[in-house]
Short mmCIF file of C-alpha atoms in Angstrom, two decimals:
data_model
loop_
_atom_site.label_atom_id
_atom_site.label_comp_id
_atom_site.label_asym_id
_atom_site.label_seq_id
_atom_site.Cartn_x
_atom_site.Cartn_y
_atom_site.Cartn_z
CA GLY A 1384 -9.36 14.52 6.50
CA ASP A 1385 -7.69 13.52 3.65
CA SER A 1386 -9.26 10.63 2.05
CA VAL A 1387 -9.84 8.84 -1.79
CA THR A 1388 -12.69 7.20 -2.82
CA GLN A 1389 -12.83 4.43 -4.87
CA MET A 1390 -15.56 3.19 -7.67
CA GLU A 1391 -17.70 0.15 -6.10
CA GLY A 1392 -16.22 -3.55 -7.63
CA PRO A 1393 -15.47 -6.16 -8.22
CA VAL A 1394 -15.72 -5.09 -11.94
CA THR A 1395 -15.40 -7.87 -14.68
CA LEU A 1396 -14.62 -7.47 -18.54
CA SER A 1397 -13.75 -8.54 -21.48
CA GLU A 1398 -10.55 -9.32 -22.58
CA GLU A 1399 -9.92 -6.01 -25.03
CA ALA A 1400 -12.68 -4.02 -23.62
CA PHE A 1401 -12.12 -0.64 -21.85
CA LEU A 1402 -11.83 0.04 -18.73
CA THR A 1403 -11.94 3.13 -16.18
CA ILE A 1404 -11.52 2.81 -12.66
CA ASN A 1405 -12.91 5.98 -10.54
CA CYS A 1406 -10.96 7.73 -7.85
CA THR A 1407 -11.60 10.79 -6.39
CA TYR A 1408 -10.06 12.96 -3.23
CA THR A 1409 -10.73 15.03 -0.59
CA ALA A 1410 -7.45 17.02 0.95
CA THR A 1411 -5.78 19.60 1.74
CA GLY A 1412 -3.68 20.83 -0.98
CA TYR A 1413 -2.70 19.73 -3.86
CA PRO A 1414 -0.94 15.64 -2.91
CA SER A 1415 0.47 13.69 -5.51
CA LEU A 1416 -1.65 11.05 -6.27
CA PHE A 1417 -0.80 7.01 -7.33
CA TRP A 1418 -2.94 3.80 -8.49
CA TYR A 1419 -1.08 1.11 -7.27
CA VAL A 1420 -1.61 -2.85 -8.63
CA GLN A 1421 -2.50 -5.87 -6.18
CA TYR A 1422 -1.57 -9.22 -8.57
CA PRO A 1423 -3.08 -11.92 -6.28
CA GLY A 1424 -1.04 -13.47 -3.43
CA GLU A 1425 1.01 -10.34 -4.03
CA GLY A 1426 2.56 -7.32 -2.01
CA LEU A 1427 1.45 -3.52 -3.55
CA GLN A 1428 3.12 -2.68 -6.44
CA LEU A 1429 3.26 1.23 -8.04
CA LEU A 1430 1.75 1.22 -10.88
CA LEU A 1431 1.74 4.83 -12.73
CA LYS A 1432 1.85 8.39 -10.18
CA ALA A 1433 0.93 12.30 -11.00
CA THR A 1434 2.34 14.97 -9.17
CA LYS A 1435 0.58 18.00 -9.83
CA ALA A 1436 -2.60 19.52 -11.54
CA ASP A 1437 -3.38 17.61 -14.96
CA ASP A 1438 0.10 15.81 -14.65
CA LYS A 1439 -0.47 13.19 -16.11
CA GLY A 1440 0.98 9.66 -15.57
CA SER A 1441 0.96 6.12 -17.61
CA ASN A 1442 2.43 2.66 -17.37
CA LYS A 1443 1.59 -0.48 -19.19
CA GLY A 1444 -0.82 0.96 -21.50
CA PHE A 1445 -2.93 2.35 -18.32
CA GLU A 1446 -3.26 5.91 -17.36
CA ALA A 1447 -4.44 8.27 -15.15
CA THR A 1448 -5.12 12.25 -15.66
CA TYR A 1449 -4.85 14.56 -12.07
CA ARG A 1450 -8.03 16.52 -12.16
CA LYS A 1451 -7.92 19.85 -9.67
CA GLU A 1452 -11.19 20.90 -10.73
CA THR A 1453 -13.25 17.82 -10.25
CA THR A 1454 -10.87 16.12 -7.40
CA SER A 1455 -10.34 13.36 -9.58
CA PHE A 1456 -7.78 10.68 -10.92
CA HIS A 1457 -9.43 7.61 -12.88
CA LEU A 1458 -7.75 5.02 -13.99
CA GLU A 1459 -8.40 4.27 -17.79
CA LYS A 1460 -6.39 1.31 -20.81
CA GLY A 1461 -7.84 0.85 -23.78
CA SER A 1462 -7.38 -2.42 -24.16
CA VAL A 1463 -7.23 -5.25 -21.38
CA GLN A 1464 -5.58 -8.67 -21.11
CA VAL A 1465 -6.42 -11.25 -18.61
CA SER A 1466 -3.12 -10.75 -16.93
CA ASP A 1467 -4.74 -7.13 -15.43
CA SER A 1468 -6.99 -8.64 -13.34
CA ALA A 1469 -5.77 -7.60 -9.73
CA VAL A 1470 -6.80 -5.08 -6.85
CA TYR A 1471 -6.12 -1.71 -8.22
CA PHE A 1472 -6.02 1.06 -5.38
CA CYS A 1473 -5.94 4.78 -5.76
CA ALA A 1474 -3.64 6.23 -3.19
CA LEU A 1475 -2.75 10.28 -1.95
CA ILE A 1476 0.28 11.24 -0.14
CA LEU A 1477 0.74 12.92 3.16
CA PRO A 1478 4.41 14.20 4.24
CA LEU A 1479 5.08 12.06 7.68
CA GLN A 1480 8.30 12.89 9.77
CA GLY A 1481 10.82 12.02 7.82
CA ALA A 1482 8.71 9.67 5.58
CA GLN A 1483 5.25 9.78 4.02
CA LYS A 1484 2.33 8.33 4.38
CA LEU A 1485 0.08 6.82 1.90
CA VAL A 1486 -3.55 7.16 1.96
CA PHE A 1487 -5.69 4.29 0.13
CA GLY A 1488 -8.92 3.66 -1.08
CA GLN A 1489 -10.75 1.20 -0.64
CA GLY A 1490 -9.67 -1.17 -3.70
CA THR A 1491 -11.39 -2.14 -6.85
CA ARG A 1492 -11.28 -5.70 -8.23
CA LEU A 1493 -11.06 -6.09 -11.40
CA THR A 1494 -11.91 -9.77 -13.36
CA ILE A 1495 -10.32 -10.03 -17.03
CA ASN A 1496 -12.34 -12.55 -18.85
CA PRO A 1497 -10.84 -14.37 -22.42
CA ASP B 90 15.97 -9.89 -7.06
CA ALA B 91 13.67 -9.28 -3.92
CA MET B 92 14.24 -6.32 -2.61
CA VAL B 93 11.83 -5.99 0.56
CA ILE B 94 11.44 -9.42 1.86
CA GLN B 95 8.60 -10.11 4.21
CA ASN B 96 9.29 -13.94 5.89
CA PRO B 97 6.85 -15.55 6.77
CA ARG B 98 4.08 -15.75 4.07
CA TYR B 99 1.70 -17.42 5.72
CA GLN B 100 1.24 -17.17 9.93
CA VAL B 101 -0.96 -18.98 11.64
CA THR B 102 -1.41 -18.22 15.44
CA GLN B 103 -3.33 -19.10 18.23
CA PHE B 104 -5.66 -16.74 20.39
CA GLY B 105 -3.84 -14.27 22.53
CA LYS B 106 -0.50 -16.14 21.65
CA PRO B 107 2.78 -13.26 20.79
CA VAL B 108 3.49 -14.14 16.97
CA THR B 109 6.30 -12.22 15.37
CA LEU B 110 6.72 -10.49 11.64
CA SER B 111 9.99 -10.14 9.90
CA CYS B 112 10.94 -8.11 7.06
CA SER B 113 13.79 -7.13 5.66
CA GLN B 114 15.38 -4.83 2.91
CA THR B 115 18.30 -5.13 0.76
CA LEU B 116 17.80 -1.53 -0.92
CA ASN B 117 19.19 0.43 2.38
CA HIS B 118 16.27 3.06 2.68
CA ASN B 119 16.34 5.11 5.71
CA VAL B 120 12.64 4.55 6.66
CA MET B 121 10.34 1.22 6.94
CA TYR B 122 6.96 0.89 7.64
CA TRP B 123 3.96 -1.35 8.54
CA TYR B 124 0.94 -1.35 7.05
CA GLN B 125 -2.28 -3.99 8.08
CA GLN B 126 -4.84 -4.47 5.37
CA LYS B 127 -7.60 -6.57 6.34
CA SER B 128 -9.77 -8.62 3.89
CA SER B 129 -11.41 -6.48 1.04
CA GLN B 130 -9.98 -3.50 2.92
CA ALA B 131 -7.64 -0.77 2.21
CA PRO B 132 -4.13 -1.37 3.37
CA LYS B 133 -3.27 0.79 6.73
CA LEU B 134 -0.41 2.40 7.99
CA LEU B 135 0.20 1.35 11.69
CA PHE B 136 3.58 2.93 12.24
CA HIS B 137 6.93 3.78 10.51
CA TYR B 138 10.78 4.05 11.01
CA TYR B 139 12.44 6.95 10.04
CA ASP B 140 16.10 5.36 10.60
CA LYS B 141 15.99 4.47 14.43
CA ASP B 142 13.47 6.94 14.85
CA PHE B 143 9.68 5.23 15.83
CA ASN B 144 6.28 6.79 14.90
CA ASN B 145 2.96 5.34 15.94
CA GLU B 146 0.20 6.10 14.51
CA ALA B 147 -2.34 7.60 16.30
CA ASP B 148 -4.96 5.11 16.42
CA THR B 149 -2.72 1.90 16.28
CA PRO B 150 -3.11 -0.11 19.14
CA ASP B 151 -1.04 -0.75 21.67
CA ASN B 152 -1.46 -4.69 20.84
CA PHE B 153 1.42 -3.56 17.92
CA GLN B 154 4.34 -2.62 18.67
CA SER B 155 8.05 -2.91 16.03
CA ARG B 156 11.65 -3.26 16.74
CA ARG B 157 13.48 -2.16 14.04
CA PRO B 158 17.33 -3.65 15.69
CA ASN B 159 19.60 -2.19 11.94
CA THR B 160 18.62 -0.78 8.50
CA SER B 161 18.12 -3.74 6.93
CA PHE B 162 15.46 -5.19 9.58
CA CYS B 163 12.23 -4.32 11.30
CA PHE B 164 9.43 -7.07 12.87
CA LEU B 165 5.97 -6.58 13.70
CA ASP B 166 4.95 -8.11 17.02
CA ILE B 167 1.55 -8.27 18.31
CA ARG B 168 1.45 -9.33 22.06
CA SER B 169 -1.66 -10.46 22.34
CA PRO B 170 -3.16 -10.97 18.48
CA GLY B 171 -7.57 -11.42 18.56
CA LEU B 172 -9.70 -12.43 15.66
CA GLY B 173 -9.56 -9.31 14.64
CA ASP B 174 -6.12 -8.82 13.90
CA ALA B 175 -6.14 -11.58 11.27
CA ALA B 176 -4.92 -9.71 8.40
CA MET B 177 -1.99 -9.34 5.50
CA TYR B 178 0.67 -7.61 7.42
CA LEU B 179 2.70 -5.36 5.08
CA CYS B 180 6.03 -3.88 5.03
CA ALA B 181 7.51 -1.06 2.50
CA THR B 182 10.60 1.13 2.56
CA SER B 183 11.55 4.54 1.05
CA ARG B 184 14.58 6.74 0.97
CA GLY B 185 12.95 9.06 3.04
CA GLN B 186 14.53 12.06 1.36
CA GLY B 187 11.33 13.95 -0.20
CA ASN B 188 7.87 14.21 -0.78
CA ASN B 189 6.42 11.95 -3.43
CA GLU B 190 8.70 9.20 -3.35
CA LYS B 191 8.26 5.79 -4.61
CA LEU B 192 6.95 3.37 -1.59
CA PHE B 193 9.08 -0.79 -1.97
CA PHE B 194 5.73 -3.37 -0.98
CA GLY B 195 6.91 -6.68 0.27
CA SER B 196 4.64 -9.58 -0.77
CA GLY B 197 3.14 -9.40 2.89
CA THR B 198 2.19 -11.80 5.43
CA GLN B 199 -1.13 -13.01 6.13
CA LEU B 200 -1.74 -13.91 9.92
CA SER B 201 -4.73 -16.19 10.74
CA VAL B 202 -5.78 -16.01 14.15
CA LEU B 203 -7.22 -19.25 14.94
#
């Protein structure tokens, strides 16, 4: 079935470091891809998305490009901040009856030290 | 302003004692979802409502039920909680008008089973 695999965490970086969190997917067809972020004690927030091959999603300095040839959607940020500390989930979306189902990766916990 | 509101934030129940978690939304969205997120795992869809139509995931245990008395409210009932049901329960909504829609998540209810 359709699935998402993320790099193992946790990831610990220093402030202003470059960030990459790897994500690959297995899917029938070409589903839309998402990155969600979960700050401590909070629900999930959409960070960025891409709906077709070669699309680049971006938000708050984060970017991810939908790569059909490698079935990947890696998250990157050039200079991380302490406030970026959170758990990041890669996800794909499947259609349901009148709705959508998000299939998430296992999440990557990111800690940024000052 | 909170758009998807979950109450309570933390819920403690006893093994086998029925418990109800609540979710309300101010977005007037057609679709409401319940996800279960166990510690350090990805959120997993339990079921969703499209308007009044209930849709259960195939692997959701019978112990989990849901009610949606009106557009704004949705409840998750756990009839006989076991220790393995301790988790964060996330409510989400979407308009239900397309395949690439954004889901709006609440902050979640953390359920503990003693």
